[in-house]
XYZ file of C-alpha atoms in Angstrom:
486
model
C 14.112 -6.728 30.385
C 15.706 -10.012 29.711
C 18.550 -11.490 31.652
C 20.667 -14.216 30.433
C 22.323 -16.538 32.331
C 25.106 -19.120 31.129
C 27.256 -21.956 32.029
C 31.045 -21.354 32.537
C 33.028 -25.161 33.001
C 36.776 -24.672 34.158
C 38.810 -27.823 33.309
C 42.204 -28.472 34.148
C 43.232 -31.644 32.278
C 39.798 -33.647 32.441
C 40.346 -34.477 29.026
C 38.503 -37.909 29.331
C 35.293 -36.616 31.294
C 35.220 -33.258 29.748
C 33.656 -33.901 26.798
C 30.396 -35.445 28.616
C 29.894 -32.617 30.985
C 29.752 -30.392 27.810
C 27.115 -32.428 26.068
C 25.341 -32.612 29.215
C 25.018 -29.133 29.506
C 24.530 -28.480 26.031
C 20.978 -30.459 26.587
C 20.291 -27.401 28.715
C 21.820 -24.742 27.090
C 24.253 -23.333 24.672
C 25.338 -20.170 26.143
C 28.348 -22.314 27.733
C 31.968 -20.774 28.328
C 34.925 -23.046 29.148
C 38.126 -21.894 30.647
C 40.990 -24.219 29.378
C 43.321 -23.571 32.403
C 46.504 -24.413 30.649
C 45.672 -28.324 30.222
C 48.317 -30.839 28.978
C 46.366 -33.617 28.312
C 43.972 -33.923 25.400
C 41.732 -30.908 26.477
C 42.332 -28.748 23.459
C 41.170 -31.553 20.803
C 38.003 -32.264 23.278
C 37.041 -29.297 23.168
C 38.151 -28.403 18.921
C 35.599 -31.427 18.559
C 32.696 -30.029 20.588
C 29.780 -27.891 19.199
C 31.212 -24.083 17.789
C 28.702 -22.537 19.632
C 31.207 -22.870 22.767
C 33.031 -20.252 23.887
C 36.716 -21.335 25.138
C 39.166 -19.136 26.854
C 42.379 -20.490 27.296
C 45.291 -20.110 29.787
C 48.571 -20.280 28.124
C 49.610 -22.158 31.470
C 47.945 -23.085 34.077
C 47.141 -20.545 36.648
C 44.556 -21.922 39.144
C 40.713 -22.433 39.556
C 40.558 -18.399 41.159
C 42.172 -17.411 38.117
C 39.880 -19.617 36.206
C 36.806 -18.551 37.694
C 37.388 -15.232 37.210
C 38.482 -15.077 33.649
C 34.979 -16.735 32.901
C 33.300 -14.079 35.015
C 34.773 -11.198 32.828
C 34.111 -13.496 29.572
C 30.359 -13.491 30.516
C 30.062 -10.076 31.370
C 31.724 -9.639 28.181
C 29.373 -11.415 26.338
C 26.097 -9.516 27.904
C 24.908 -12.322 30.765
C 23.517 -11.232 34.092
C 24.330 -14.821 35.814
C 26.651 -17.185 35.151
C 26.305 -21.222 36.824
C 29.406 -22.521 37.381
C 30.376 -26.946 37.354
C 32.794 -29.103 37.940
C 34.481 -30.740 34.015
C 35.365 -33.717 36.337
C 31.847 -35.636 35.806
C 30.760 -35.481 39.613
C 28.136 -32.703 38.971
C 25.097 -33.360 37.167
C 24.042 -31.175 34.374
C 20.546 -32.090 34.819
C 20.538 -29.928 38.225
C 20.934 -26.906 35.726
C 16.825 -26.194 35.898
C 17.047 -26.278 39.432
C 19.653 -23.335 39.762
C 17.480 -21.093 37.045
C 14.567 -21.724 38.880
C 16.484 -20.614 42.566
C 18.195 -17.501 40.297
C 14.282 -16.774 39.844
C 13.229 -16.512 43.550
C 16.583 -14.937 44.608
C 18.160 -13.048 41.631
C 20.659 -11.145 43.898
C 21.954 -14.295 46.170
C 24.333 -16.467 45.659
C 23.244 -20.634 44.810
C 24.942 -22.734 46.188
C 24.374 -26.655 45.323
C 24.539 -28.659 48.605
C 25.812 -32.382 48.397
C 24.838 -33.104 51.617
C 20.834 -32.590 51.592
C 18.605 -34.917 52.689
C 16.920 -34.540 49.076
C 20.068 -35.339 47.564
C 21.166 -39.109 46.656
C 22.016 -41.367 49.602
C 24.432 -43.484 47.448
C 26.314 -40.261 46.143
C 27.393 -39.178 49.844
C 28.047 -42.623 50.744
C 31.297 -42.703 47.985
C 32.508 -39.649 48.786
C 36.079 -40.349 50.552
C 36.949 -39.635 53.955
C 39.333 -36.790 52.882
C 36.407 -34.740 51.247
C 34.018 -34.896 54.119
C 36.651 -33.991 56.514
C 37.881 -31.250 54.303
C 34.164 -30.359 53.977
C 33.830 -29.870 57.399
C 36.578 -28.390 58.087
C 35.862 -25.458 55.530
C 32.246 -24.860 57.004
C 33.391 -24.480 60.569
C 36.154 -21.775 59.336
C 33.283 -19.933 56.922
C 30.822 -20.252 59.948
C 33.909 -18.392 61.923
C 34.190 -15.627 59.499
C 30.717 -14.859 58.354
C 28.153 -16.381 61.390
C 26.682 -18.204 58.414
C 25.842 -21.828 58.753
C 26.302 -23.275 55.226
C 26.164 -27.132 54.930
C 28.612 -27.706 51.917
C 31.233 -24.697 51.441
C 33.145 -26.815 48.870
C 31.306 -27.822 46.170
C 32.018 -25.809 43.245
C 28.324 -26.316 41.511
C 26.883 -23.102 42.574
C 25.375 -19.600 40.610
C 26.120 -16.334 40.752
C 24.794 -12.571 39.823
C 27.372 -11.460 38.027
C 26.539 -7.929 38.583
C 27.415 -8.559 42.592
C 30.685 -9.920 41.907
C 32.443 -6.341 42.812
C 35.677 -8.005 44.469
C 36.928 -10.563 41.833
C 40.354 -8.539 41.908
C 40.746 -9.353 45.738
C 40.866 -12.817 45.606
C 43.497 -15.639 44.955
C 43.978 -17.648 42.148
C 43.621 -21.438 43.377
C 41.597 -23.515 44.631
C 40.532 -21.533 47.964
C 39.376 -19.079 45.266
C 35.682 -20.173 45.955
C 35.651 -20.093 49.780
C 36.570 -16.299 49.412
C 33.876 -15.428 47.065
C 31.735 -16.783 49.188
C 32.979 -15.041 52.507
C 33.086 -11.659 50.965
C 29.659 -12.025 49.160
C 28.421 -12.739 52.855
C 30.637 -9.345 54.112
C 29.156 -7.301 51.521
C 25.651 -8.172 52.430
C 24.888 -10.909 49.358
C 22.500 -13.731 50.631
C 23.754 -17.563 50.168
C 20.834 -19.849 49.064
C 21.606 -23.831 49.300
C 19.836 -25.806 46.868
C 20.106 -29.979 47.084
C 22.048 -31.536 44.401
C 23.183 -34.502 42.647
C 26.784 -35.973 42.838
C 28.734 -38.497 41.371
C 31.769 -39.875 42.762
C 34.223 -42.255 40.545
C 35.936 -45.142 41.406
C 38.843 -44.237 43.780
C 41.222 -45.285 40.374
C 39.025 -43.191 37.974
C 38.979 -39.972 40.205
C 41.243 -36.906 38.920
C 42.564 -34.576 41.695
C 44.804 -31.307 41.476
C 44.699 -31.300 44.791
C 48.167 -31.207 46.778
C 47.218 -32.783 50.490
C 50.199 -30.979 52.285
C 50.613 -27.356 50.043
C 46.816 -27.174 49.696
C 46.118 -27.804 53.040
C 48.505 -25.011 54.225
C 47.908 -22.030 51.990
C 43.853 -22.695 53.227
C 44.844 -22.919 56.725
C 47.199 -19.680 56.281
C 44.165 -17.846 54.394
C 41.365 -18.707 56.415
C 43.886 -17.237 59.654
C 44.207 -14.450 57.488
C 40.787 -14.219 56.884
C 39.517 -14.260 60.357
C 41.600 -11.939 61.076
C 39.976 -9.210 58.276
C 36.647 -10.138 59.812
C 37.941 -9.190 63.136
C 39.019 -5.756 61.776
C 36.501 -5.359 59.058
C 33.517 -7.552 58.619
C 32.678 -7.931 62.655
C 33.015 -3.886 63.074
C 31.001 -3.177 59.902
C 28.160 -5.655 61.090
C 28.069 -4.303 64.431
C 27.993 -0.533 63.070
C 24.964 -1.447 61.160
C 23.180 -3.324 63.812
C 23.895 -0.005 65.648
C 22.130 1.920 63.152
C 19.109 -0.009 62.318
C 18.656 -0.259 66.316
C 19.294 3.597 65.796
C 17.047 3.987 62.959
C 14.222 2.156 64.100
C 14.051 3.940 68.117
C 13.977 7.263 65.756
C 10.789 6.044 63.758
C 9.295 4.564 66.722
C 9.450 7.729 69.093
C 8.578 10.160 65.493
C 5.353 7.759 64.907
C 4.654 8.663 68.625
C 4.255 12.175 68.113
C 2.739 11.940 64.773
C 0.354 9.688 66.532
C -0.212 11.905 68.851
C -0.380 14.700 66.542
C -3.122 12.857 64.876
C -4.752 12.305 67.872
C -5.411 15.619 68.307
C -6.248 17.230 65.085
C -8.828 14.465 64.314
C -10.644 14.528 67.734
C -10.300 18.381 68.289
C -12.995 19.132 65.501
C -14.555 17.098 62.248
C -11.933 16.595 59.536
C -13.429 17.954 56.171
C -13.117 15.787 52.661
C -10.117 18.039 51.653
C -7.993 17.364 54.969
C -8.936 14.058 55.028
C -7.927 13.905 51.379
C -4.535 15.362 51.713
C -3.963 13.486 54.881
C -4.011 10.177 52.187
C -1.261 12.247 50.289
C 0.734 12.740 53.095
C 0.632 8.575 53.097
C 1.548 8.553 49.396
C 4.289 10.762 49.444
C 5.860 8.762 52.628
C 5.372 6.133 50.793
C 6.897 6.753 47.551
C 10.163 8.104 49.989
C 10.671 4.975 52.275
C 10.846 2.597 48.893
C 13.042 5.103 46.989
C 15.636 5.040 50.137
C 15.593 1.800 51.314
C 18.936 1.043 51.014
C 20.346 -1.014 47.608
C 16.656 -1.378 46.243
C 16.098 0.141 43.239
C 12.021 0.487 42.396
C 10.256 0.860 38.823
C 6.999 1.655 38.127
C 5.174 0.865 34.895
C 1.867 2.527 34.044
C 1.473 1.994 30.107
C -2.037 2.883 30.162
C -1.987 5.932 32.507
C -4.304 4.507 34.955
C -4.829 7.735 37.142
C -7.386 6.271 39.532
C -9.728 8.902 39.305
C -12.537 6.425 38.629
C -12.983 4.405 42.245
C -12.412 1.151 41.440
C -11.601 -2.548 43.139
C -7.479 -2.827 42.898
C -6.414 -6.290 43.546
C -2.390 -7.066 43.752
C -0.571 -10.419 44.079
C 1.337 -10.445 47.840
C 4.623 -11.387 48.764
C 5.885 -8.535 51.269
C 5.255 -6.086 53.827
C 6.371 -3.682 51.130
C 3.381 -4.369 48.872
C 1.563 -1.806 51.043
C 3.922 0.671 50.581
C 4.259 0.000 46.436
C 0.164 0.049 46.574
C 0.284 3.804 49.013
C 2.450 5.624 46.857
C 0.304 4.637 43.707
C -2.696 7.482 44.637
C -3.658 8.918 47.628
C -7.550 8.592 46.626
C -7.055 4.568 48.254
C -8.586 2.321 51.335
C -6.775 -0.618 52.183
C -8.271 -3.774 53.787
C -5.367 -4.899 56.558
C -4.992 -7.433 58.831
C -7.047 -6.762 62.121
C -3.273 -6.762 63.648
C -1.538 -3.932 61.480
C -5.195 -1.511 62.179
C -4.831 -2.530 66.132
C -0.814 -1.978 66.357
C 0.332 0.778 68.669
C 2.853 1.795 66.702
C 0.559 2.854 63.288
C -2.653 2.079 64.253
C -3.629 4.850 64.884
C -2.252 6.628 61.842
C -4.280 3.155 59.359
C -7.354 4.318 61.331
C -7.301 7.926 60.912
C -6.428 7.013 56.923
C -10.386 5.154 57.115
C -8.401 1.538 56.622
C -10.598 -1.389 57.964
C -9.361 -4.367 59.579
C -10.742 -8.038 57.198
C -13.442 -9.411 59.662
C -14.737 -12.632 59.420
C -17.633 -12.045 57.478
C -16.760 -9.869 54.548
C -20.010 -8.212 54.484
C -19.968 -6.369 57.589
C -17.723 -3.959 55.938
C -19.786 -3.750 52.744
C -21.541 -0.917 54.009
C -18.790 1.625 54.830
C -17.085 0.303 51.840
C -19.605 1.511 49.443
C -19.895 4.683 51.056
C -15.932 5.352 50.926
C -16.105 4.304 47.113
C -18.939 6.839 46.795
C -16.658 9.654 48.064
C -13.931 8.840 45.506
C -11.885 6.111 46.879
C -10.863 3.045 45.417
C -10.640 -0.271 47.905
C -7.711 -2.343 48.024
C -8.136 -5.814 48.598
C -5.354 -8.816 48.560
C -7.098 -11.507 46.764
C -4.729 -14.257 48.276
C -5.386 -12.560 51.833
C -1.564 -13.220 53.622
C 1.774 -13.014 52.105
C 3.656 -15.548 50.392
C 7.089 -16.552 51.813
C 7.670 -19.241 49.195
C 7.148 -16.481 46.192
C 4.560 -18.962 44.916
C 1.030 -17.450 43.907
C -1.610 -18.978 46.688
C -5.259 -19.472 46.661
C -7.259 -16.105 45.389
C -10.263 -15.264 48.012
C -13.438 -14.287 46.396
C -14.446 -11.325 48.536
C -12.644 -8.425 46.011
C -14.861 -9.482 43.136
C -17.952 -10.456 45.133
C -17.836 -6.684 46.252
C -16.662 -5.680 42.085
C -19.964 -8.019 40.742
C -21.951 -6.488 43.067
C -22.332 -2.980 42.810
C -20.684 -2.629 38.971
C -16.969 -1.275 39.865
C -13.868 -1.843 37.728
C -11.240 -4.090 39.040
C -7.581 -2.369 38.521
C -4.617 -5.145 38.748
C -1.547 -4.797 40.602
C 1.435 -6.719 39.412
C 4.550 -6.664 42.087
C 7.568 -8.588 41.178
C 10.469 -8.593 43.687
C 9.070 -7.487 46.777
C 9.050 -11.232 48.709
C 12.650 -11.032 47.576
C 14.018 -7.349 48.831
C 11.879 -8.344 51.676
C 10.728 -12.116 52.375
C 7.998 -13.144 55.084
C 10.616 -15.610 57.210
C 13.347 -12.784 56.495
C 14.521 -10.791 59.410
C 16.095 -7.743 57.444
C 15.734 -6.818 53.554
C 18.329 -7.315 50.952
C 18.960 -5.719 47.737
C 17.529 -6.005 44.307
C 14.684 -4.734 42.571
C 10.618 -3.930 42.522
C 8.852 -3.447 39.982
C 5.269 -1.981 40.279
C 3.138 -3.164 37.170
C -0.230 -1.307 36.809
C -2.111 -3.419 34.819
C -4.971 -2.147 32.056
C -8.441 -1.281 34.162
C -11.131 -4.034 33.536
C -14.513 -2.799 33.323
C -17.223 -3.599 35.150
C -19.210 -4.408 32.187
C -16.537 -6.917 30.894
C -16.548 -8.671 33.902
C -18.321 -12.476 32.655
C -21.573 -12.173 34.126
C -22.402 -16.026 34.490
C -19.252 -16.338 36.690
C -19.510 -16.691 39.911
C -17.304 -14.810 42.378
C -15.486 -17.954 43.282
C -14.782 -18.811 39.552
C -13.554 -14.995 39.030
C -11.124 -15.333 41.259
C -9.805 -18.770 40.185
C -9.755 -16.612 36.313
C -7.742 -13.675 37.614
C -5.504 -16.113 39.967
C -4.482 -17.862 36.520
C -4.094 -14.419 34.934
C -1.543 -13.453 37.586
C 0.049 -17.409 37.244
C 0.535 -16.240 33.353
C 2.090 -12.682 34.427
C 4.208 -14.638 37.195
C 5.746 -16.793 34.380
C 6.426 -14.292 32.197
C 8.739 -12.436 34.693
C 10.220 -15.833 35.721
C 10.934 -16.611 31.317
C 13.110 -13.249 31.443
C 15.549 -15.119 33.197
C 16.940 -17.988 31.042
C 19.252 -19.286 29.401
């Protein structure tokens, strides 16, 4: 399913730099929406004069950048997008930055991007004209959001940033100025929405160029009179409901610990107290699937799909290979069959907390020479099982496909067995290797069409193989990342 993401410029009499920031963006895209916030200057004719393909809403006076904001929000969820990127019309942003955003919408399609002008990436000579009164206001703004939310953000004011539209659930809540975008921000972060910073490009004007709606005295009060209020909400609201679910998890996760125990134990028992037959063992693996299948349909605000166009039953054993991003890849791989083996990490089959349960379940640890498991491999795919192998071997935290390992179609060359692919999109993002909890968003499961033994290229080598299916997962990769676009 496509999602669309466009560009919405409030202006507020920038008649003379308007103009430029629309043509820049136009080089990127032409899904653009500007909010004429009841300008007196030249804006309307600007903007009569640009390309038709714009959409303009237009304050009859002016009202604010909240106000602003929001009234492009509602126009692009009117219009059908799923993310809307949202710049300056005063000329300091770059439109050029705009791939940079869809690309970080692509790797975190349920946070919040936020463009940083202070990165070390980011141009030396653009911070260096920035005037004293922005960094101080800057700075002053971070230590208040850092207050509110524990977050560390590095630029809290620059209003180049993207947003899921689909998130935005408390656009009535906040207030219509130029604070507007420090509040989004803080209750994004209170309602469990991830910030990402991404470096950006700035351009500051000549001190006698610059235009500012800013009102030094006024301004500066009704922010330091919200952000009291605010910290005092997050005192009575946001602190409480963090601590509550820190409670829980803690909760949550002493319950599984102490259940795995006994089941453990359970296991323990039943498996050493006399010889497990096919059928026990085999409904011990559903057991796995159906636990499997329940922990990814309740983990809380992840939704899960599962696409099988070809039916793929697995009643054939075969070699299943699946790109890796997450700790939840195991459990989107369980719940596909229970007739499956899974090469782990020599960690996960040695941890007291499931070891015991990956043993029992005829898992092997990856040892250093592939081949030493050959042999009870080919004697588990003889009784009906198909192998699961990760061809890139650990998980990606940057979302980025690495290096494919040979030993999955040494073992499918070998001994003639199909290789099933595995597509998972989303996982590294519900879940992400450097991540310390999950977030929300989406998985989907994509089991590809079985490839035969007997259409496997025979003059390839297993190392080449790989290096084929790694680009056939690159081409799968991009085609989930092109659903996302402008």
């Amino acid at each position: 399913m496509c999602k669309r993401v466009c560009v919405i410029i409030p202006t507020y009499n920038n008649a003379r730099t308007l103009r430029g920031v629309v043509e820049g963006v136009l080089r990127q895209t032409s899904s653009i929406i500007v909010v004429n916030d009841g300008s007196t200057d030249d804006t309307a004719h600007v903007l009569a004069l640009c390309d038709p393909c714009i959409s303009v809403v237009t304050h009859e006076r002016n009202k604010g950048k909240g106000a602003a904001l929001v009234s492009g929000f509602k126009e692009a969820v009117r219009q059908g997008f799923d993310y809307a990127i949202t710049i300056d019309s005063d000329g300091q942003h770059f439109p050029s930055d705009l791939p940079l955003f869809l690309e970080a919408i692509r790797r975190h399609p349920d946070a919040i991007i936020v463009g940083n002008r202070f990165a070390r990436s980011a141009s030396d000579d653009s911070r260096a004209h920035m005037n004293p009164q922005s960094r101080f206001a800057n700075r002053f703004s971070n230590f208040w959001f850092t207050l509110q939310t524990g977050v560390r953000l590095s630029d809290t004011q620059t209003g180049y940033r993207a947003y899921p539209l689909h998130r935005l659930r408390w656009l009535p809540l906040i207030t219509s100025r130029y604070e507007a975008e420090l509040e989004l921000m803080v209750f994004a972060t209170w309602n469990g929405v991830r910030l990402v910073s991404i470096p950006i490009q700035v351009y500051y004007p000549p001190q006698n160029e610059r235009v500012s709606h800013f009102r030094p005295t006024t301004d500066f009060l009704r922010i330091s009179l919200l952000n009291t209020f605010l910290c005092g909400l997050a005192l009575v609201y946001a602190l409480p409901r963090k601590l509550l679910k820190v409670v829980a998890t803690v909760l949550v996760l002493l319950s599984l610990f102490v259940l795995m125990l006994f089941v453990q134990a359970g296991l323990l028992i039943f498996f050493l107290s006399h010889r497990a037959t096919e059928s026990q063992r085999l409904a011990y693996h559903g057991s796995i699937q159906r636990v499997s299948s329940w922990l990814l349909r309740h983990l809380p605000g992840v939704s899960t799909t599962l696409h099988n166009p070809t039916g793929e039953d697995f009643s054939k054993p075969g070699i299943i290979i699946a790109n890796h991003q997450s700790h939840l890849d195991l459990l989107c791989i369980m719940m596909l069959t229970p007739r499956l083996v899974i090469l782990t990490k020599r960690w996960v089959w040695n941890n007291p907390l499931y070891g015991v349960a990956i043993r029992y379940a005829e898992y092997m640890p990856v040892s250093n020479d592939f081949e030493e498991n050959e042999t009870q491999l080919v004697a588990l795919l003889s009784r009906g099982y198909s192998v699961m192998i990760f061809p890139e071997g650990t998980r990606s935290a940057s979302l980025s496909l690495l290096r494919f390992h040979q030993g999955a179609f040494y073992l499918a060359q070998k001994h003639g067995l199909d290789l099933i692919p595995v597509f998972l999109n989303g996982t590294g993002q519900v879940l992400n290797k450097q991540a310390r909890t999950h977030s929300p968003g989406h998985i989907t499961i994509e089991v590809k069409p079985r490839v035969p033994a007997s259409s496997l290229p025979s003059h390839l080598s297993s190392v080449a193989l790989a290096q084929h299916f790694r680009r056939q997962y690159q081409q799968w990769k991009d085609e989930y990342d092109a659903q996302i676009s402008f």
